[in-house]
Short mmCIF file of C-alpha atoms and ligand atoms in Angstrom, two decimals:
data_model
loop_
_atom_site.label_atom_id
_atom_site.label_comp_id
_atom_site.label_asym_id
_atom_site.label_seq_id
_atom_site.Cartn_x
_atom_site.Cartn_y
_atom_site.Cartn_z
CA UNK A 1 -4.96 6.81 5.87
CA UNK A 2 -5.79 5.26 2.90
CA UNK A 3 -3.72 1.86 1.69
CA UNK A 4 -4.79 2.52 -1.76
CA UNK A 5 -4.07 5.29 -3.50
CA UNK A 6 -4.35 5.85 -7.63
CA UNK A 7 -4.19 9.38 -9.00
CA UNK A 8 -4.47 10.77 -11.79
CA UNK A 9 -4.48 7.76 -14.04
CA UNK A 10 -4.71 7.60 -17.51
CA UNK A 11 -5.01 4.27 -19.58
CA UNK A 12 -5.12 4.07 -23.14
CA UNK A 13 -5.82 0.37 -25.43
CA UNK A 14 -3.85 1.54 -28.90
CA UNK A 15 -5.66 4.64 -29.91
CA UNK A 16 -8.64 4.09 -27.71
CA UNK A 17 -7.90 6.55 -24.65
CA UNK A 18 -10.03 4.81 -21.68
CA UNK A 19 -8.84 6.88 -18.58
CA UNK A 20 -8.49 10.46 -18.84
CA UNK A 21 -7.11 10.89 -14.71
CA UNK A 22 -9.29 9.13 -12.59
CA UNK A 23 -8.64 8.95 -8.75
CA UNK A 24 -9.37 7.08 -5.93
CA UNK A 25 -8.56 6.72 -2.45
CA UNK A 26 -9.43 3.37 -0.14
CA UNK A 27 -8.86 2.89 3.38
CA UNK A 28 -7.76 0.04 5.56
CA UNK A 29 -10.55 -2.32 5.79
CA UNK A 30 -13.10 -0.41 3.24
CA UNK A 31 -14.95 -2.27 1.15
CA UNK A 32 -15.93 -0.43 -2.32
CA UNK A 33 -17.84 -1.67 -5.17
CA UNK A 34 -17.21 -0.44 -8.62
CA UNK A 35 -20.62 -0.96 -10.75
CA UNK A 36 -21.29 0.67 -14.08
CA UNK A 37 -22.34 -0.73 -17.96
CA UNK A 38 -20.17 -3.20 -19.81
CA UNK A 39 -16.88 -1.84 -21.05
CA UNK A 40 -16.95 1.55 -18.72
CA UNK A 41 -13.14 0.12 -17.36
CA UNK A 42 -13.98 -1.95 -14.21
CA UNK A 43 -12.11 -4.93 -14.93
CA UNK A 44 -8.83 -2.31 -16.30
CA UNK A 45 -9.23 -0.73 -13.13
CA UNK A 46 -8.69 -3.32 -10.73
CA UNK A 47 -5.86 -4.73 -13.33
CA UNK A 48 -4.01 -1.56 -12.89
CA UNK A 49 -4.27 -1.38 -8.99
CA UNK A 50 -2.36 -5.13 -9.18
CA UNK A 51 0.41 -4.35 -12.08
CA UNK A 52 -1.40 -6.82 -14.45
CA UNK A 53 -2.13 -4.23 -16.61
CA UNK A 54 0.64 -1.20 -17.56
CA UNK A 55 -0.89 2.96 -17.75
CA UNK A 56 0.35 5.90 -19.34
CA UNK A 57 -0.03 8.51 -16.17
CA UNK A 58 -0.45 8.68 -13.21
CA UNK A 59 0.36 6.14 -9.82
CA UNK A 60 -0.88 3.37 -8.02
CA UNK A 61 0.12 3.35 -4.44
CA UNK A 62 -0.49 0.13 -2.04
CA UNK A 63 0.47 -0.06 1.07
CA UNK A 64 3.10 2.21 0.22
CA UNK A 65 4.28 0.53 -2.79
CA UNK A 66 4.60 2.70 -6.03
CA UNK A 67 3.40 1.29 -8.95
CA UNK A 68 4.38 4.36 -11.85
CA UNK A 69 3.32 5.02 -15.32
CA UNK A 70 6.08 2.75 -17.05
CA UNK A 71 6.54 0.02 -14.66
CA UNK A 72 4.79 -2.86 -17.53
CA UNK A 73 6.26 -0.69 -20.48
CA UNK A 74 9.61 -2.29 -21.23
CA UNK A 75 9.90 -3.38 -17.40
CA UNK A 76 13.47 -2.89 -15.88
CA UNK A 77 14.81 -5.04 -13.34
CA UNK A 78 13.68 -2.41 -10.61
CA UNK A 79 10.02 -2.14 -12.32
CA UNK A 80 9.70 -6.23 -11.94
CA UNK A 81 10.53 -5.58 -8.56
CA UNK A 82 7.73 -3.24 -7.61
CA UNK A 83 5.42 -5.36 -9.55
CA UNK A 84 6.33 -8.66 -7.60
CA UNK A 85 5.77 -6.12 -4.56
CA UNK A 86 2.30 -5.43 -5.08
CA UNK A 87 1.37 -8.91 -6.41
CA UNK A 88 2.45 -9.61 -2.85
CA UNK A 89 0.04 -6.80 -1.16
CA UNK A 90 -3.00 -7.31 -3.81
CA UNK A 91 -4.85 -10.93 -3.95
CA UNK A 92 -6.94 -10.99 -7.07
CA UNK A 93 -10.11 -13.40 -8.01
CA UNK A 94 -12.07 -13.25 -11.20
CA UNK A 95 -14.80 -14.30 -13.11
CA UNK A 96 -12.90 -17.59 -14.32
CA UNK A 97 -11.31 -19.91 -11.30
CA UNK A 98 -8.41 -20.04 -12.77
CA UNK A 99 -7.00 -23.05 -10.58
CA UNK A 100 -4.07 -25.41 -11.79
CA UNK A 101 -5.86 -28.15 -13.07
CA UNK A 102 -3.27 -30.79 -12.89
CA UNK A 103 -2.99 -30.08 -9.25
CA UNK A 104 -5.60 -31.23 -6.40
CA UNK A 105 -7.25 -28.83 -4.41
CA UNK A 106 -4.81 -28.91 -1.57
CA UNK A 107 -1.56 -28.34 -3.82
CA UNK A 108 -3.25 -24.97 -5.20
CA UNK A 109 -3.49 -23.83 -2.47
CA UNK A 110 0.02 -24.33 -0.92
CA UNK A 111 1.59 -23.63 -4.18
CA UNK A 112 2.53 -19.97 -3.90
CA UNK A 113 3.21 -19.73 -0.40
CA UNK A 114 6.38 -22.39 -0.50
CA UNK A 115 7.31 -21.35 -3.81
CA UNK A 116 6.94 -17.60 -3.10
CA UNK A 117 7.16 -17.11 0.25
CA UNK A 118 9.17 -19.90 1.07
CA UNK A 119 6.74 -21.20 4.01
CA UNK A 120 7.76 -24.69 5.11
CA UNK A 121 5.26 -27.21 3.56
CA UNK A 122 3.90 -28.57 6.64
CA UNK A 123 2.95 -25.33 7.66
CA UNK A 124 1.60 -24.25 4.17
CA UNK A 125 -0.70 -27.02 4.37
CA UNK A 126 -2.01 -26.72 8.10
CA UNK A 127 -2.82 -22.92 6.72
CA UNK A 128 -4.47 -24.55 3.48
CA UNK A 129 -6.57 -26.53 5.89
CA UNK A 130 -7.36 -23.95 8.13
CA UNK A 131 -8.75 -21.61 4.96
CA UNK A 132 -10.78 -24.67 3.43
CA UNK A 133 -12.68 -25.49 7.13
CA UNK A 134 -13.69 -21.89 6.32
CA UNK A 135 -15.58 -22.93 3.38
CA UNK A 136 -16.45 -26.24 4.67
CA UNK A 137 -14.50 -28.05 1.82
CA UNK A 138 -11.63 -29.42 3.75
CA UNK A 139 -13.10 -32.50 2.38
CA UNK A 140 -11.98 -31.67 -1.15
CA UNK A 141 -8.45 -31.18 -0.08
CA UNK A 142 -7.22 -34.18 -2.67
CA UNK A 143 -9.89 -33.49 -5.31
CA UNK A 144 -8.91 -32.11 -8.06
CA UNK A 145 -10.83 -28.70 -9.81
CA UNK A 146 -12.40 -30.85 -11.94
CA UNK A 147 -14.53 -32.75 -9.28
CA UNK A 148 -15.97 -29.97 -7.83
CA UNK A 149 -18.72 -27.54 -8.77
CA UNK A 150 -18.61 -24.48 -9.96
CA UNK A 151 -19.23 -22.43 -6.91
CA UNK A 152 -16.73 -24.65 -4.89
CA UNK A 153 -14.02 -24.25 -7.58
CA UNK A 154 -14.76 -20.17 -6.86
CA UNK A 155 -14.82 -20.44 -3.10
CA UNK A 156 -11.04 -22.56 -3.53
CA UNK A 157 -9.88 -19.34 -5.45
CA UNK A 158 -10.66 -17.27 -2.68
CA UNK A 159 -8.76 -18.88 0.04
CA UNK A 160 -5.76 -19.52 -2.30
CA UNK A 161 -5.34 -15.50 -2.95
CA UNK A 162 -6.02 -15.52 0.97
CA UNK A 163 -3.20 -17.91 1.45
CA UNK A 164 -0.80 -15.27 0.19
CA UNK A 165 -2.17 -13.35 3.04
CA UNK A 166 -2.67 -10.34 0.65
CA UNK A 167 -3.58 -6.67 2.25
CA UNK A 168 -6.19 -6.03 -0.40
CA UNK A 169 -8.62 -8.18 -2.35
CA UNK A 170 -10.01 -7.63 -5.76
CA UNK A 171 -13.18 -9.35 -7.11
CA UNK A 172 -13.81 -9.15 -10.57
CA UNK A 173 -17.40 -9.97 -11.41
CA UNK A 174 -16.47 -13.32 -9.22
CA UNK A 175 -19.92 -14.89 -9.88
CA UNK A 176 -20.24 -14.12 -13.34
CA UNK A 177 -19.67 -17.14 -14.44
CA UNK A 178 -21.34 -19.23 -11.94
CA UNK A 179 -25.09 -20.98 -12.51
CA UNK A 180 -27.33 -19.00 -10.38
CA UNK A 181 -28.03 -21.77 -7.31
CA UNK A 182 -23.95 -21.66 -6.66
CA UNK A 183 -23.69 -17.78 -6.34
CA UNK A 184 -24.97 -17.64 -2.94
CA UNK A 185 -22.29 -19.67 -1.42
CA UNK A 186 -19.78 -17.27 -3.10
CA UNK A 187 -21.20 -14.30 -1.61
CA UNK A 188 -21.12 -15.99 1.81
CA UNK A 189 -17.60 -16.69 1.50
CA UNK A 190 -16.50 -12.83 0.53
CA UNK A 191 -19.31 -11.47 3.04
CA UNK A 192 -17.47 -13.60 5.89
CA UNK A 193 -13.89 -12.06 4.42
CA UNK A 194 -15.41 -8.30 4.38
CA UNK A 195 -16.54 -9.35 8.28
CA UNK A 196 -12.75 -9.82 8.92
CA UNK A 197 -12.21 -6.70 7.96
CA UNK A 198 -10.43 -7.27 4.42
CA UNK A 199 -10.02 -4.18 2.24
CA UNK A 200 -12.07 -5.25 -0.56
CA UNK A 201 -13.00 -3.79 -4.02
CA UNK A 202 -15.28 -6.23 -6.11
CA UNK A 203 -16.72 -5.34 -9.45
CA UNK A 204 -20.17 -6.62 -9.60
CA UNK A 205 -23.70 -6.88 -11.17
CA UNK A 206 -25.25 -7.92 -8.20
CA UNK A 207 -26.61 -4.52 -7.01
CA UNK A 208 -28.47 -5.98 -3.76
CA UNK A 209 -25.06 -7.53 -3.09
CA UNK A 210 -23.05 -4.52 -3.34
CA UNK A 211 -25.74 -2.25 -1.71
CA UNK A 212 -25.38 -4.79 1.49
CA UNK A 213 -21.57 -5.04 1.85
CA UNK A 214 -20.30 -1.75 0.52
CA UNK A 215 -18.80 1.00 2.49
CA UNK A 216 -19.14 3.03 -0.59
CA UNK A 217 -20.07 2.72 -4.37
CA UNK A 218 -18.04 3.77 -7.25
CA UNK A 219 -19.61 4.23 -10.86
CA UNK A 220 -17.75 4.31 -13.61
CA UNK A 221 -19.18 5.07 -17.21
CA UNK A 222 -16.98 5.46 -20.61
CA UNK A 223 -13.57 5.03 -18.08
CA UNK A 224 -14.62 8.12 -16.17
CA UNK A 225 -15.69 8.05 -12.28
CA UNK A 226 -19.44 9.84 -12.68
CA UNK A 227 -20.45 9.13 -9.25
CA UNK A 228 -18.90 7.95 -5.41
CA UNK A 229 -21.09 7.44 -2.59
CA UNK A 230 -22.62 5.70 0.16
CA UNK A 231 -24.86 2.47 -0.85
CA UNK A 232 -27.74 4.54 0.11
CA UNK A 233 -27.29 7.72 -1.73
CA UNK A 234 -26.34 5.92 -5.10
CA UNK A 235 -29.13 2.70 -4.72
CA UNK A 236 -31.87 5.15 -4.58
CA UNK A 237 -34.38 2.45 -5.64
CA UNK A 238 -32.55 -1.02 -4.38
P1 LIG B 301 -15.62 -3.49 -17.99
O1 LIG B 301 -14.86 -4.34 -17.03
O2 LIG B 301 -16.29 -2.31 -17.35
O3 LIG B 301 -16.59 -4.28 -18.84
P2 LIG B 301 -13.10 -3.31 -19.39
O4 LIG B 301 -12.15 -2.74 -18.41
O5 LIG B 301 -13.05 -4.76 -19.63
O6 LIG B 301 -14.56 -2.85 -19.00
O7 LIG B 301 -12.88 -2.59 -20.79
C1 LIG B 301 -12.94 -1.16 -20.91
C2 LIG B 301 -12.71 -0.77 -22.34
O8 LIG B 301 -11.39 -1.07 -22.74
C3 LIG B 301 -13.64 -1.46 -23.34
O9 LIG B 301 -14.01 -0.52 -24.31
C4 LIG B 301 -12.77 -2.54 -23.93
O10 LIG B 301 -13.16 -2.79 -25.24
C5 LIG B 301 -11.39 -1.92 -23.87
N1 LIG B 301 -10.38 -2.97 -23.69
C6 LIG B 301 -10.27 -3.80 -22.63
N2 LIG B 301 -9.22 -4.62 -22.77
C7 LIG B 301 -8.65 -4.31 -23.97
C8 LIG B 301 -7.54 -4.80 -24.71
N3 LIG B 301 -6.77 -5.79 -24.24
N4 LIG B 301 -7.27 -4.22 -25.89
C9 LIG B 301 -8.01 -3.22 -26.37
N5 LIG B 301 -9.08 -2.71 -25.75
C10 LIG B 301 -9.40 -3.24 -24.56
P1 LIG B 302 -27.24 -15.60 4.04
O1 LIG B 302 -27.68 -15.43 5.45
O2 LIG B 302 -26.30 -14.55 3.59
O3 LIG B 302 -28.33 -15.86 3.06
P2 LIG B 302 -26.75 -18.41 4.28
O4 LIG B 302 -26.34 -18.80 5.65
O5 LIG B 302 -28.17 -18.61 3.87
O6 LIG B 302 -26.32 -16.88 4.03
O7 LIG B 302 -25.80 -19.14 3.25
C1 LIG B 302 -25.77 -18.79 1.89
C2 LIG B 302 -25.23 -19.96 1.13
O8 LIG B 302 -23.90 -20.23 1.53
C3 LIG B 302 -26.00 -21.22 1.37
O9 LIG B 302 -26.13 -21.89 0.14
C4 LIG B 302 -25.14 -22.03 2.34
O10 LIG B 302 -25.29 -23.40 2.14
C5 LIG B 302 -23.77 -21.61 1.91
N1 LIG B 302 -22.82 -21.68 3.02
C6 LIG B 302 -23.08 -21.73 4.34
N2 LIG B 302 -21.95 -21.77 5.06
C7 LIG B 302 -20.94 -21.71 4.17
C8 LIG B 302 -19.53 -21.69 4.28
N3 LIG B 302 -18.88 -21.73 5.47
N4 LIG B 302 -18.81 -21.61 3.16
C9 LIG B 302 -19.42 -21.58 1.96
N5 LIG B 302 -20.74 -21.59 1.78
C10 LIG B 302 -21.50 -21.65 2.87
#
């Protein structure tokens, strides 16, 4: 059964009409990489699948939330709801860190879970610990994102998605920004997540990378979905 379902999507920027009713179906604990040139709709894609971006047609299903057409357009009370659903389901990471910088290492981590799940703090931060002995930074806990490198900074914004305990994780082109000797410790930390078992979709340029932890490949060119298949069939010449 697949825990992510979009069909029939269509997307449009102002008069620029980027998807014309792509699908896609993802199953429990598959990991898929979405590759294809610069503007071809990888980054709108995963937006869509976690409500941060709104769509014309179609649905988004995850985990059996419905995420329809108009839920961003003029959001009612009920389409917050479903949005605040999936944010629940979907952890995201992305090219930037994005971590509060006024807070240390620790306190980013625990921040969501007390404030939106309500966990008790000692137990928030036990769970915080527990991620960052993971990634071998538990002695960062009380830095703050400015003391630490890039690549740690990225490997933080990993385990705070996974403290939400999310069903899904999205990478967006997570070491993009990263100088090239901290991009291996990233991949380590999302190859040991994709060992766990995490449904995964990461947009990437790093075709070895994608070719070694993909279940399947997904290219998209000009916002339409020109080719699906296994590593193998679409890395021809790896
Ligand atoms: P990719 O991630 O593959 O580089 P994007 O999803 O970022 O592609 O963008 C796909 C297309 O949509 C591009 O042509 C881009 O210019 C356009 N686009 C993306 N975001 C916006 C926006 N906020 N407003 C208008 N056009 C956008
Ligand atoms: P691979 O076998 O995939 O090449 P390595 O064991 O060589 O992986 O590690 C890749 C990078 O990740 C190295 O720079 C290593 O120091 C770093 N690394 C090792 N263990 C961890 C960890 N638990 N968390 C984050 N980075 C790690």
């Amino acid at each position: 059964a697949a825990i992510i379902t979009v069909k029939n999507l269509h997307k449009s920027y102002n008069d620029y009409h980027l998807f014309k009713g792509i699908s896609l179906d993802v199953k429990k604990g598959e990991v898929v990489a979405i590759i294809g040139p610069s503007g071809s709709g990888k980054s709108t894609f995963l937006r869509c699948i976690n409500g941060l971006e709104n769509f014309q047609k179609g649905e988004v299903i995850v985990d059996g939330i419905r995420l329809n057409s108009n839920n961003r357009l003029n959001p009612s009370k009920e389409d917050m709801e479903v949005i605040r659903k999936i944010r629940l389901k979907v952890g995201m990471v992305f090219q930037q860190f994005n971590l509060f910088p006024h807070m240390t290492v620790l306190e980013n981590i625990i921040e969501a879970p007390v404030k939106v799940l309500s966990i008790n703090r000692s137990i928030a931060i036990e769970n915080a610990l527990t991620l960052l002995r993971r990634i071998n930074l538990e002695n960062k806990a009380d830095s703050f994102p400015e003391d630490l490198s890039g690549g740690e900074q990225q490997r933080v914004a990993i385990v705070r998605s996974l403290a939400m305990k999310p069903e899904v994780m999205l990478f967006d082109e997570p070491t993009s920004s990263l100088d090239p000797e901290m991009v291996g410790e990233v991949l380590y930390v999302i190859k040991d997540l994709v060992g766990r078992g995490m449904t995964t979709l990461i947009v990437t340029h790093l075709m070895q990378f994608a070719h070694e932890i993909a279940d399947r490949v997904v290219v998209l060119d000009k916002g339409d979905i020109i080719e699906t298949g296994l590593p193998d069939e679409i890395f021809i010449n790896p």
